Coordinates of C-alpha atoms in Angstrom, one line a residue:
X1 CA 0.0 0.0 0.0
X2 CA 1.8 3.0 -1.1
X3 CA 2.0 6.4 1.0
X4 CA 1.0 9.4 -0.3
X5 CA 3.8 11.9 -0.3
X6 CA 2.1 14.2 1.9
X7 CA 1.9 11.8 4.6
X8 CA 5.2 10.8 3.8
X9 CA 6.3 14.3 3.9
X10 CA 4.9 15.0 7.3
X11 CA 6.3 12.3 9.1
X12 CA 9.8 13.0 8.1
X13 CA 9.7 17.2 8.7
X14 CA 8.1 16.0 12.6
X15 CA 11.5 13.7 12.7
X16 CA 13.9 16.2 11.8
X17 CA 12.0 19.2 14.4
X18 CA 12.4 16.6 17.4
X19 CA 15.6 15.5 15.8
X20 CA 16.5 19.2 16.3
X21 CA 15.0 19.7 19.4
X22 CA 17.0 16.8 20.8
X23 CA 20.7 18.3 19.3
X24 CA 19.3 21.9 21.1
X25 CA 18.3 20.8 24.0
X26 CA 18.7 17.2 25.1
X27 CA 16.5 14.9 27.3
X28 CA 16.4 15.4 31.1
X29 CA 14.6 12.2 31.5
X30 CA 18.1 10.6 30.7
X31 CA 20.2 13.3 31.5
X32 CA 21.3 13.7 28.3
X33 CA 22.2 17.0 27.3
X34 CA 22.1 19.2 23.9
X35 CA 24.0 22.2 22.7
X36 CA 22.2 24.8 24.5
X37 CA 22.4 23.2 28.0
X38 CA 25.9 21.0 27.7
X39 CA 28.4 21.6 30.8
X40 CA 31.0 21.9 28.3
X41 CA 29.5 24.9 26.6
X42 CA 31.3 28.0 27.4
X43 CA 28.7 30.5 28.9
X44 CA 28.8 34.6 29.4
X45 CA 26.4 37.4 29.9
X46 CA 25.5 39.8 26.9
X47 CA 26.3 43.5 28.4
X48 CA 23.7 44.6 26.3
X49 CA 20.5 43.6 24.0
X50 CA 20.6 43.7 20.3
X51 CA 17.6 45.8 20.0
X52 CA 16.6 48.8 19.3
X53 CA 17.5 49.8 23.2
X54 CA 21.1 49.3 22.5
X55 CA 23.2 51.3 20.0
X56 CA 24.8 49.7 16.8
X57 CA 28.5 50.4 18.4
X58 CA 27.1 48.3 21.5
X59 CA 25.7 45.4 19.6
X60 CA 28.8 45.0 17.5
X61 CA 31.3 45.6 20.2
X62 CA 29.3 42.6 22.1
X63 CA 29.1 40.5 19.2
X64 CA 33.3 40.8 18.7
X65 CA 33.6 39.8 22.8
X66 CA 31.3 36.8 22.2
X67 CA 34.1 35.8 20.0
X68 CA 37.3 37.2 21.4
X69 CA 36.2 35.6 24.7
X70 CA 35.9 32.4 22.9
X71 CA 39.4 32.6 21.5
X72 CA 41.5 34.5 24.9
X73 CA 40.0 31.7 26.9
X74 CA 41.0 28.7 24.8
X75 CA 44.2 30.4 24.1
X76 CA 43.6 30.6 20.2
X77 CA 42.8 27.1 19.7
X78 CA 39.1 27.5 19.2
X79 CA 38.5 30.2 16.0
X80 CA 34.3 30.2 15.8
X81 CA 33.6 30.5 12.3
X82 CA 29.6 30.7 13.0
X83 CA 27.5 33.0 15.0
X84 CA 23.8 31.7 15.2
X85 CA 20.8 34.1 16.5
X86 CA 17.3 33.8 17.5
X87 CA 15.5 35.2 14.7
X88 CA 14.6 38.8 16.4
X89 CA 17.9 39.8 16.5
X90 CA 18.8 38.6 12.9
X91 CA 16.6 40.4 11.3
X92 CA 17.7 43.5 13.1
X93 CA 20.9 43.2 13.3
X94 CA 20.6 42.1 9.5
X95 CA 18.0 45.1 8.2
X96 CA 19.7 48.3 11.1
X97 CA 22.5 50.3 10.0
X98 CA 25.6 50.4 11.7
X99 CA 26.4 54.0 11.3
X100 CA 22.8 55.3 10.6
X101 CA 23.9 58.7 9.5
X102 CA 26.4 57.0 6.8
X103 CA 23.8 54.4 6.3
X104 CA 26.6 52.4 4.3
X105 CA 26.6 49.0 6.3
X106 CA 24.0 47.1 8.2
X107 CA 25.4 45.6 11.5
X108 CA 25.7 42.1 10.5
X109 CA 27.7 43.0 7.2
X110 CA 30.2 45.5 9.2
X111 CA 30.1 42.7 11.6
X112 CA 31.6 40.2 9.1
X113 CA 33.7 42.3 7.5
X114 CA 35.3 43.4 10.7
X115 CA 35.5 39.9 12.2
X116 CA 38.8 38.0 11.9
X117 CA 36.8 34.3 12.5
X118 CA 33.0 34.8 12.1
X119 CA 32.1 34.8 8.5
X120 CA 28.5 33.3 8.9
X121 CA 25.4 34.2 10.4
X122 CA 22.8 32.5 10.4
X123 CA 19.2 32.7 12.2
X124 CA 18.4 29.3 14.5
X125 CA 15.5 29.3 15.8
X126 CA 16.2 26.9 19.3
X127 CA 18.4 30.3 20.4
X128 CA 15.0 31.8 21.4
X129 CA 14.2 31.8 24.7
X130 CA 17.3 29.0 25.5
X131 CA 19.0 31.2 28.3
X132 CA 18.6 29.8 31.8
X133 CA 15.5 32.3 32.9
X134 CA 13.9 32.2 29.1
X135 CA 16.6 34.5 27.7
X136 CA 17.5 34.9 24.2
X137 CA 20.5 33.5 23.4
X138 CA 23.3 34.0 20.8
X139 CA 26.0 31.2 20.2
X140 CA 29.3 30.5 18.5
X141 CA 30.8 27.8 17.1
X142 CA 33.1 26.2 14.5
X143 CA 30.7 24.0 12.0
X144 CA 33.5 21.2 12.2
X145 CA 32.6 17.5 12.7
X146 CA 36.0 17.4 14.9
X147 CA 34.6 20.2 17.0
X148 CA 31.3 18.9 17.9
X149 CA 29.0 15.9 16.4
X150 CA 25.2 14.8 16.7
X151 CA 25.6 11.4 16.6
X152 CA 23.0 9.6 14.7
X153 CA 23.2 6.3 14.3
X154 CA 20.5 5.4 12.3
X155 CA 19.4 7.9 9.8
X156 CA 15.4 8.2 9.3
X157 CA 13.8 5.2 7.9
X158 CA 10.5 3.8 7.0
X159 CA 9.9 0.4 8.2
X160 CA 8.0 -2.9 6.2
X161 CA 4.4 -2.5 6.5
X162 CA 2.7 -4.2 9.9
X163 CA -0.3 -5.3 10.2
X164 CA -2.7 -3.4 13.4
X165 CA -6.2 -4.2 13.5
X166 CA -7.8 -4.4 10.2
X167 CA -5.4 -1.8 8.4
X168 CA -1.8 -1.0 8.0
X169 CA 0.7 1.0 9.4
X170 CA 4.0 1.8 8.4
X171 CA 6.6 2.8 11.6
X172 CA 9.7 5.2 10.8
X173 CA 12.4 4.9 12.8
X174 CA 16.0 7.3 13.5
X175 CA 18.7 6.9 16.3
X176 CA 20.3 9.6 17.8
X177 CA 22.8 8.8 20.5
X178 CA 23.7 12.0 22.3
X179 CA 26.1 15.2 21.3
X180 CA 29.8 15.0 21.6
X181 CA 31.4 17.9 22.9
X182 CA 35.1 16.9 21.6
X183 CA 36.6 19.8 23.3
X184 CA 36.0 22.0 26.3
X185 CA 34.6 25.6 25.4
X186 CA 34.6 24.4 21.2
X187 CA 31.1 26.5 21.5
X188 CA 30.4 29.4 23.4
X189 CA 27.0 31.0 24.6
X190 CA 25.8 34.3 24.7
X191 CA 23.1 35.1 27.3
X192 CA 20.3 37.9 27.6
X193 CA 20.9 39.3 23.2

């Protein structure tokens, strides 16, 4: 009996958003953690938010001590490449000028111009609200399998077709083991953006 590809469709994006949730945020129930709540994530408070209540010489000099503090404190041996952001603060930092009477650059392109590491930004979506009293949070990283890893063991799969009741059902199944942190403070996290 084939699946439509809605159905099909449906089943794999609610995988890959608890799939996602899981790499964010772990299971308590097993103590397992995820990105946003690992031990080994290097953690600091934001001087200032990235709103419209901070100036665009406060939001950048914050976003270059997210990173410096990153690299002083592993003694240059982690160099973040990657700043993620809840989407808020994307968009502002992304659409706001950083000199508004030059109104040449917008923050996030003087940003990564200015930035000797960080040449990605990207909005994620699990930095909302991730801070330990609901805060938003802004964190760092070097997208390198070396650095940190999901690991999945079995990728999403459809099982054979079992027979329940008088119909069919079709289980899918993935297998995700945990995150591995490879090295202390490889990611660091910026609380209250």
């Amino acid at each position: 009996f084939p699946l439509e590809q809605d159905d099909v469709a449906a089943v794999r994006e609610a995988a890959m958003q608890e799939l996602n949730q899981l790499i964010a945020f772990g299971d308590n129930s097993i103590q397992m953690p995820g990105l946003l709540n690992s031990p080994d994530v290097l953690r600091s408070m934001v001087p200032s938010p990235w709103n419209s209540s901070s100036t665009p010489a406060q939001i950048l000099a914050s976003m270059h001590d997210l990173v410096t503090a990153m690299v002083n404190k592993t003694d240059q041996v982690e160099r973040p490449d990657t700043l993620y952001l809840p989407p808020t603060q994307y968009h502002y930092i992304s659409t706001n000028y950083a000199n508004p009477a030059a109104a040449n650059d917008k923050i996030l392109d003087d940003f990564v111009k200015s930035s000797p590491y960080v040449k990605q930004v990207r909005p994620l979506l699990e930095c909302r609200g991730a801070g330990p009293n609901g805060e938003d949070v802004a964190l760092v990283m070097k997208r390198d399998p070396r650095k940190v890893k999901a690991m999945i063991y079995q990728p999403f799969t459809f099982l054979d077709m079992q027979r329940k009741g008088l119909g069919y059902q079709r289980p899918a199944v993935i297998r995700y083991g945990g995150l591995r942190l490879y090295r202390p403070y490889s990611v660091h996290l910026g609380i209250g953006i």
